[in-house]
Amino acid sequence: MTAVDTDLGDPTVLAVRPQPLGAFPLPLGYLLIPASPETEAARLALLAGQVPQWPAALKAHELALAGDREGALAALSGTDPISRYNRFVMDPESQDPDELRAALGEFAVLVDVVLFALGLSDAVPEIGSATGELAAVVDSVRASKALDEGDPDGAIAHLDQAAAAAGEVSEPLRGVLLGASASIAGGDDAAVRFERALKALEGADGLRVARAEMHLGLAGLLHEQAEDRPDLMVRAVPHYHSALQLVLREEAPLLWAAAHANLAAAYLTMPMTEASGQLRLGVAAQSLRSALKVYTPEDYPEQWASVQLNLANSLVYTPSNHQADNLVEAVELYEAVLRARDRDRDPMGRARVLANQGNVLAHLG
């Protein structure tokens, strides 16, 4: 009989370790899985970064992941410590923190993690005797505190400790924590961290959005470094594609739009040294049109204007059997930006758009 089997048969065990804490978005990322043969497969799936076949006993968790807070709270009708704690995660005022700490045993530190993470307490949780995933989530909120205090190096150190603790119990959690440290670090160190994070998250299909964010972060880093090292651009492009393969527009619209816009920008800056260059320009135009489905002038005026200009420029320079039509569309795109751009706020930007539009009009005769 394994230790897990023993725990599942022991009525004094509230929740089997390790718990799938910290990897999934909140509130699910802080919810505990109660010890039960019915919930065991789901616990293991969540630890692996997978969305499980939810058993009836975890209806609240399923609803929490779907964003239905009220439904999740209604499903948590039990009076046991785990049900009370899970209600506390979504409704902190529903429980007395001191009573909950006393009832939770080794999981008591999570009460302080939740209070701090939700901004209900300034007291930074102490790791104490916590290990594994419990130590990881405590160190992750300590990293947040360090970052708030303007100490990025301290934040990275806490996240490194958290990742080391997570590595003992869950590779996906380790990957999420490495990705968090990569977003703080800079330069080559950040790139290495992103790559390690993505490797740890391979196969974690339930964390596709987190993986896409890391691909986009790594691509953006390489894209920026390519200004001084042009060879890095070819390394950035596959990460933009990977981000787009992982998420749909409906799931993460801003991430999806940013990946399309930046992929297009990368293609537009790559030299046209061979026939494939023309194909890249066509793909760039398609990606820019996709980004404009999210970036509207009303909601995202700056991003909209940037993408509009890139699309207009791509139409001007992309060889086509319908070049005249492309030029007419480019003129209209420039005109839309000019109508939206304040003459006094950005006179130089407006002048550049007018110059580009003038060149196209000259080509049209």
Short mmCIF file of C-alpha atoms in Angstrom, two decimals:
data_model
loop_
_atom_site.label_atom_id
_atom_site.label_comp_id
_atom_site.label_asym_id
_atom_site.label_seq_id
_atom_site.Cartn_x
_atom_site.Cartn_y
_atom_site.Cartn_z
CA MET A 1 0.00 0.00 0.00
CA THR A 2 1.41 3.40 -0.97
CA ALA A 3 1.51 6.49 1.21
CA VAL A 4 -1.26 7.99 -0.91
CA ASP A 5 -3.43 4.90 -0.40
CA THR A 6 -2.84 5.19 3.33
CA ASP A 7 -3.77 8.89 3.30
CA LEU A 8 -6.93 8.23 1.31
CA GLY A 9 -8.02 5.68 3.89
CA ASP A 10 -7.16 7.84 6.89
CA PRO A 11 -10.12 10.00 8.01
CA THR A 12 -7.74 12.41 9.76
CA VAL A 13 -6.05 13.34 6.45
CA LEU A 14 -7.80 16.44 5.12
CA ALA A 15 -6.07 16.60 1.74
CA VAL A 16 -3.44 14.39 0.11
CA ARG A 17 -0.04 15.95 -0.59
CA PRO A 18 1.11 17.26 -2.94
CA GLN A 19 -1.77 19.59 -3.73
CA PRO A 20 -2.11 21.31 -7.16
CA LEU A 21 -1.54 24.80 -5.78
CA GLY A 22 -0.20 27.85 -7.57
CA ALA A 23 -0.18 26.78 -11.22
CA PHE A 24 -3.76 27.48 -12.32
CA PRO A 25 -5.31 30.96 -12.28
CA LEU A 26 -7.04 32.12 -9.13
CA PRO A 27 -9.23 31.13 -7.47
CA LEU A 28 -8.63 27.52 -8.58
CA GLY A 29 -4.91 27.95 -8.00
CA TYR A 30 -5.48 28.29 -4.25
CA LEU A 31 -8.26 25.71 -3.80
CA LEU A 32 -7.51 22.43 -2.03
CA ILE A 33 -8.60 19.01 -3.29
CA PRO A 34 -10.21 17.05 -0.43
CA ALA A 35 -8.88 13.56 0.23
CA SER A 36 -11.16 11.00 -1.40
CA PRO A 37 -10.84 8.13 -3.87
CA GLU A 38 -13.35 10.05 -6.00
CA THR A 39 -11.09 13.11 -6.27
CA GLU A 40 -7.70 11.40 -6.59
CA ALA A 41 -7.56 11.23 -10.40
CA ALA A 42 -8.43 14.93 -10.60
CA ARG A 43 -5.70 15.83 -8.10
CA LEU A 44 -3.09 14.01 -10.18
CA ALA A 45 -4.34 15.56 -13.42
CA LEU A 46 -4.18 19.08 -11.98
CA LEU A 47 -0.66 18.45 -10.68
CA ALA A 48 0.30 17.57 -14.26
CA GLY A 49 -1.21 20.82 -15.55
CA GLN A 50 -4.25 19.08 -17.05
CA VAL A 51 -7.93 19.94 -16.70
CA PRO A 52 -9.48 16.73 -15.33
CA GLN A 53 -12.75 14.99 -15.83
CA TRP A 54 -14.37 16.70 -12.87
CA PRO A 55 -16.06 14.38 -10.35
CA ALA A 56 -19.23 15.56 -8.65
CA ALA A 57 -17.27 16.21 -5.45
CA LEU A 58 -15.24 18.90 -7.25
CA LYS A 59 -18.12 20.75 -8.90
CA ALA A 60 -17.04 23.92 -7.10
CA HIS A 61 -13.56 23.66 -8.57
CA GLU A 62 -14.97 23.17 -12.06
CA LEU A 63 -17.17 26.25 -11.69
CA ALA A 64 -14.33 28.29 -10.21
CA LEU A 65 -12.15 27.56 -13.24
CA ALA A 66 -15.05 28.57 -15.50
CA GLY A 67 -15.33 31.91 -13.70
CA ASP A 68 -18.64 31.16 -11.97
CA ARG A 69 -17.85 32.35 -8.45
CA GLU A 70 -21.43 32.32 -7.20
CA GLY A 71 -22.02 28.81 -8.52
CA ALA A 72 -18.78 27.61 -6.97
CA LEU A 73 -19.71 29.05 -3.58
CA ALA A 74 -23.13 27.43 -3.76
CA ALA A 75 -21.50 24.07 -4.46
CA LEU A 76 -19.35 24.32 -1.32
CA SER A 77 -21.97 23.28 1.21
CA GLY A 78 -19.77 21.17 3.50
CA THR A 79 -18.69 22.15 7.00
CA ASP A 80 -15.37 20.26 6.95
CA PRO A 81 -12.13 22.31 7.10
CA ILE A 82 -11.34 21.90 3.38
CA SER A 83 -14.79 23.09 2.26
CA ARG A 84 -14.58 26.01 4.68
CA TYR A 85 -11.11 26.94 3.44
CA ASN A 86 -12.20 26.74 -0.21
CA ARG A 87 -15.14 29.05 0.55
CA PHE A 88 -12.68 31.39 2.28
CA VAL A 89 -10.58 31.61 -0.91
CA MET A 90 -13.57 32.94 -2.85
CA ASP A 91 -15.28 34.79 0.01
CA PRO A 92 -12.74 35.70 2.73
CA GLU A 93 -15.38 37.33 4.93
CA SER A 94 -17.28 34.05 5.21
CA GLN A 95 -14.79 32.46 7.63
CA ASP A 96 -12.86 33.39 10.75
CA PRO A 97 -9.15 33.18 9.80
CA ASP A 98 -8.01 32.12 13.28
CA GLU A 99 -10.53 29.29 13.48
CA LEU A 100 -9.61 28.19 9.97
CA ARG A 101 -5.88 28.11 10.76
CA ALA A 102 -6.57 25.95 13.80
CA ALA A 103 -8.60 23.49 11.72
CA LEU A 104 -6.26 23.19 8.73
CA GLY A 105 -3.15 21.69 10.30
CA GLU A 106 -0.21 21.75 7.87
CA PHE A 107 -2.31 23.79 5.40
CA ALA A 108 -2.85 26.65 7.89
CA VAL A 109 -0.25 28.84 6.19
CA LEU A 110 -2.54 29.04 3.15
CA VAL A 111 -4.91 31.26 5.13
CA ASP A 112 -2.16 33.88 5.37
CA VAL A 113 -1.22 33.38 1.72
CA VAL A 114 -4.80 34.10 0.66
CA LEU A 115 -5.15 37.12 2.95
CA PHE A 116 -1.93 38.62 1.63
CA ALA A 117 -2.60 37.80 -2.02
CA LEU A 118 -6.05 39.42 -1.84
CA GLY A 119 -4.68 42.54 -0.18
CA LEU A 120 -6.51 41.87 3.08
CA SER A 121 -3.35 41.69 5.19
CA ASP A 122 0.08 43.33 5.08
CA ALA A 123 1.63 40.46 7.01
CA VAL A 124 3.90 38.47 4.71
CA PRO A 125 3.44 34.73 5.30
CA GLU A 126 6.37 32.85 6.83
CA ILE A 127 7.49 29.55 5.32
CA GLY A 128 8.17 27.96 8.70
CA SER A 129 8.08 24.18 8.28
CA ALA A 130 6.24 24.28 4.94
CA THR A 131 7.64 22.10 2.16
CA GLY A 132 6.94 21.33 -1.48
CA GLU A 133 3.98 23.14 -3.01
CA LEU A 134 3.17 24.91 0.28
CA ALA A 135 6.66 26.40 0.45
CA ALA A 136 6.39 27.33 -3.24
CA VAL A 137 3.19 29.36 -2.87
CA VAL A 138 4.52 31.10 0.25
CA ASP A 139 7.72 32.08 -1.54
CA SER A 140 5.74 33.26 -4.55
CA VAL A 141 3.77 35.78 -2.47
CA ARG A 142 7.00 36.83 -0.76
CA ALA A 143 8.34 37.51 -4.25
CA SER A 144 5.30 39.68 -4.92
CA LYS A 145 6.04 41.67 -1.77
CA ALA A 146 9.67 42.17 -2.80
CA LEU A 147 8.59 43.37 -6.23
CA ASP A 148 6.12 45.83 -4.71
CA GLU A 149 8.98 47.21 -2.60
CA GLY A 150 11.14 47.79 -5.67
CA ASP A 151 13.43 44.82 -5.10
CA PRO A 152 13.40 42.78 -8.34
CA ASP A 153 16.51 40.82 -7.35
CA GLY A 154 14.84 39.78 -4.11
CA ALA A 155 11.71 38.80 -6.02
CA ILE A 156 13.72 36.62 -8.38
CA ALA A 157 15.50 34.98 -5.43
CA HIS A 158 12.16 34.10 -3.82
CA LEU A 159 10.81 32.76 -7.11
CA ASP A 160 13.94 30.64 -7.55
CA GLN A 161 13.40 29.16 -4.09
CA ALA A 162 9.74 28.59 -4.95
CA ALA A 163 10.65 26.85 -8.20
CA ALA A 164 13.13 24.61 -6.39
CA ALA A 165 10.47 23.61 -3.86
CA ALA A 166 7.91 23.05 -6.62
CA GLY A 167 10.33 20.89 -8.59
CA GLU A 168 9.98 18.22 -5.91
CA VAL A 169 6.24 17.83 -6.57
CA SER A 170 5.04 19.41 -9.84
CA GLU A 171 6.92 20.32 -13.02
CA PRO A 172 4.08 22.55 -14.29
CA LEU A 173 4.15 24.58 -11.07
CA ARG A 174 7.93 24.88 -11.40
CA GLY A 175 7.42 26.09 -14.97
CA VAL A 176 4.91 28.74 -13.95
CA LEU A 177 7.31 30.05 -11.29
CA LEU A 178 10.26 30.06 -13.69
CA GLY A 179 8.13 32.01 -16.15
CA ALA A 180 7.30 34.54 -13.45
CA SER A 181 10.99 35.04 -12.69
CA ALA A 182 11.75 35.37 -16.41
CA SER A 183 9.24 38.21 -16.70
CA ILE A 184 11.23 40.12 -14.06
CA ALA A 185 14.75 39.26 -15.19
CA GLY A 186 16.28 40.82 -18.28
CA GLY A 187 18.54 39.94 -21.16
CA ASP A 188 19.97 36.48 -21.70
CA ASP A 189 19.05 35.39 -18.16
CA ALA A 190 15.38 35.99 -18.92
CA ALA A 191 15.62 34.03 -22.16
CA VAL A 192 17.15 31.03 -20.38
CA ARG A 193 14.44 31.18 -17.72
CA PHE A 194 11.66 31.32 -20.31
CA GLU A 195 13.15 28.33 -22.14
CA ARG A 196 13.40 26.30 -18.93
CA ALA A 197 9.84 27.26 -18.01
CA LEU A 198 8.46 26.19 -21.37
CA LYS A 199 10.26 22.86 -21.14
CA ALA A 200 8.77 22.25 -17.69
CA LEU A 201 5.30 23.05 -19.05
CA GLU A 202 5.42 20.71 -22.04
CA GLY A 203 2.20 18.74 -22.19
CA ALA A 204 0.43 20.90 -19.59
CA ASP A 205 -2.60 21.42 -21.82
CA GLY A 206 -4.65 22.92 -19.02
CA LEU A 207 -2.15 25.78 -18.81
CA ARG A 208 -2.17 26.73 -22.48
CA VAL A 209 -2.70 30.44 -21.81
CA ALA A 210 0.24 30.56 -19.39
CA ARG A 211 2.41 28.76 -21.93
CA ALA A 212 1.33 31.16 -24.67
CA GLU A 213 2.19 34.14 -22.46
CA MET A 214 5.69 32.73 -21.97
CA HIS A 215 6.17 32.11 -25.69
CA LEU A 216 5.09 35.70 -26.31
CA GLY A 217 7.40 36.98 -23.58
CA LEU A 218 10.39 35.09 -24.97
CA ALA A 219 9.57 36.16 -28.52
CA GLY A 220 9.32 39.80 -27.44
CA LEU A 221 12.66 39.58 -25.64
CA LEU A 222 14.41 38.08 -28.68
CA HIS A 223 12.67 40.59 -30.96
CA GLU A 224 14.01 43.46 -28.86
CA GLN A 225 17.53 42.02 -28.77
CA ALA A 226 17.42 41.55 -32.55
CA GLU A 227 17.93 45.31 -32.96
CA ASP A 228 21.59 44.68 -32.10
CA ARG A 229 21.72 40.99 -33.08
CA PRO A 230 19.57 40.51 -36.21
CA ASP A 231 20.14 36.74 -36.16
CA LEU A 232 17.85 36.50 -33.12
CA MET A 233 14.77 37.46 -35.15
CA VAL A 234 14.56 34.00 -36.69
CA ARG A 235 14.46 32.58 -33.15
CA ALA A 236 11.67 34.96 -32.13
CA VAL A 237 9.26 34.09 -34.95
CA PRO A 238 8.59 30.43 -33.95
CA HIS A 239 7.62 31.57 -30.45
CA TYR A 240 5.02 33.96 -31.87
CA HIS A 241 3.64 31.05 -33.88
CA SER A 242 3.65 28.80 -30.80
CA ALA A 243 1.67 31.36 -28.83
CA LEU A 244 -0.94 31.51 -31.59
CA GLN A 245 -1.16 27.73 -31.76
CA LEU A 246 -1.93 27.52 -28.05
CA VAL A 247 -4.77 30.03 -27.66
CA LEU A 248 -7.91 31.14 -29.45
CA ARG A 249 -9.00 34.75 -29.73
CA GLU A 250 -11.99 34.07 -27.47
CA GLU A 251 -9.76 32.67 -24.70
CA ALA A 252 -7.16 35.43 -24.49
CA PRO A 253 -7.97 38.21 -26.98
CA LEU A 254 -5.21 40.65 -26.03
CA LEU A 255 -2.54 37.96 -25.97
CA TRP A 256 -3.77 36.65 -29.34
CA ALA A 257 -3.79 40.13 -30.87
CA ALA A 258 -0.34 40.99 -29.51
CA ALA A 259 1.11 37.77 -30.93
CA HIS A 260 -0.36 38.54 -34.36
CA ALA A 261 0.79 42.17 -34.31
CA ASN A 262 4.32 41.33 -33.18
CA LEU A 263 4.66 38.40 -35.59
CA ALA A 264 3.76 40.78 -38.40
CA ALA A 265 6.24 43.37 -37.15
CA ALA A 266 8.96 40.72 -37.09
CA TYR A 267 8.20 39.63 -40.65
CA LEU A 268 8.13 43.23 -41.89
CA THR A 269 11.61 43.90 -40.52
CA MET A 270 13.22 40.74 -41.94
CA PRO A 271 15.17 41.29 -45.19
CA MET A 272 13.60 40.08 -48.44
CA THR A 273 16.55 38.08 -49.69
CA GLU A 274 14.60 35.30 -51.38
CA ALA A 275 11.16 34.40 -52.71
CA SER A 276 9.98 33.41 -49.24
CA GLY A 277 10.27 37.07 -48.29
CA GLN A 278 7.19 37.88 -50.37
CA LEU A 279 5.29 35.09 -48.62
CA ARG A 280 6.27 36.56 -45.25
CA LEU A 281 4.82 39.92 -46.26
CA GLY A 282 1.54 38.24 -47.12
CA VAL A 283 1.45 36.44 -43.78
CA ALA A 284 2.25 39.73 -42.05
CA ALA A 285 -0.75 41.42 -43.67
CA GLN A 286 -3.02 38.56 -42.59
CA SER A 287 -1.74 38.77 -39.02
CA LEU A 288 -2.26 42.52 -38.91
CA ARG A 289 -5.85 42.12 -40.10
CA SER A 290 -6.35 39.54 -37.35
CA ALA A 291 -4.97 41.88 -34.70
CA LEU A 292 -7.41 44.59 -35.81
CA LYS A 293 -10.30 42.30 -34.84
CA VAL A 294 -9.29 42.97 -31.24
CA TYR A 295 -7.54 46.34 -31.40
CA THR A 296 -10.34 48.81 -32.09
CA PRO A 297 -9.85 52.60 -32.17
CA GLU A 298 -12.35 52.95 -29.32
CA ASP A 299 -10.79 50.46 -26.90
CA TYR A 300 -7.10 50.32 -27.86
CA PRO A 301 -6.33 53.48 -29.85
CA GLU A 302 -2.52 53.28 -29.63
CA GLN A 303 -2.30 49.63 -30.64
CA TRP A 304 -4.93 50.16 -33.33
CA ALA A 305 -3.00 53.05 -34.88
CA SER A 306 0.28 51.11 -34.85
CA VAL A 307 -1.28 48.05 -36.48
CA GLN A 308 -3.14 50.19 -39.03
CA LEU A 309 0.12 51.84 -40.07
CA ASN A 310 1.97 48.54 -40.33
CA LEU A 311 -0.85 47.11 -42.44
CA ALA A 312 -0.82 50.13 -44.73
CA ASN A 313 2.96 49.89 -45.12
CA SER A 314 2.78 46.15 -45.82
CA LEU A 315 0.19 46.71 -48.55
CA VAL A 316 2.42 49.31 -50.19
CA TYR A 317 5.47 47.07 -50.33
CA THR A 318 3.94 43.63 -50.88
CA PRO A 319 4.13 42.57 -54.57
CA SER A 320 0.66 41.71 -55.83
CA ASN A 321 -1.40 41.27 -58.96
CA HIS A 322 -3.80 43.73 -57.35
CA GLN A 323 -1.25 46.40 -56.45
CA ALA A 324 -3.54 49.32 -57.33
CA ASP A 325 -6.25 47.98 -55.01
CA ASN A 326 -3.68 47.53 -52.26
CA LEU A 327 -2.49 51.12 -52.66
CA VAL A 328 -6.04 52.46 -52.49
CA GLU A 329 -6.63 50.49 -49.29
CA ALA A 330 -3.35 51.80 -47.86
CA VAL A 331 -4.45 55.38 -48.51
CA GLU A 332 -7.71 54.69 -46.67
CA LEU A 333 -5.85 53.14 -43.73
CA TYR A 334 -3.55 56.16 -43.48
CA GLU A 335 -6.59 58.44 -43.62
CA ALA A 336 -8.27 56.59 -40.74
CA VAL A 337 -5.16 57.06 -38.60
CA LEU A 338 -4.97 60.74 -39.48
CA ARG A 339 -8.57 61.26 -38.41
CA ALA A 340 -7.83 59.65 -35.05
CA ARG A 341 -4.41 61.20 -34.40
CA ASP A 342 -4.33 64.55 -32.59
CA ARG A 343 -2.40 67.18 -34.55
CA ASP A 344 -1.15 68.91 -31.40
CA ARG A 345 -0.35 65.82 -29.33
CA ASP A 346 1.76 64.01 -31.93
CA PRO A 347 2.73 66.38 -34.74
CA MET A 348 5.77 64.35 -35.84
CA GLY A 349 3.84 61.09 -35.99
CA ARG A 350 1.09 62.78 -37.97
CA ALA A 351 3.66 64.23 -40.35
CA ARG A 352 5.14 60.77 -41.00
CA VAL A 353 1.70 59.36 -41.79
CA LEU A 354 1.01 62.25 -44.17
CA ALA A 355 4.35 61.65 -45.90
CA ASN A 356 3.60 57.94 -46.34
CA GLN A 357 0.14 58.71 -47.65
CA GLY A 358 1.56 61.30 -50.04
CA ASN A 359 4.02 58.78 -51.48
CA VAL A 360 1.22 56.29 -52.12
CA LEU A 361 -0.97 58.93 -53.75
CA ALA A 362 1.94 59.83 -56.01
CA HIS A 363 2.23 56.19 -57.09
CA LEU A 364 -1.49 56.13 -57.85
CA GLY A 365 -1.12 59.24 -59.99
#
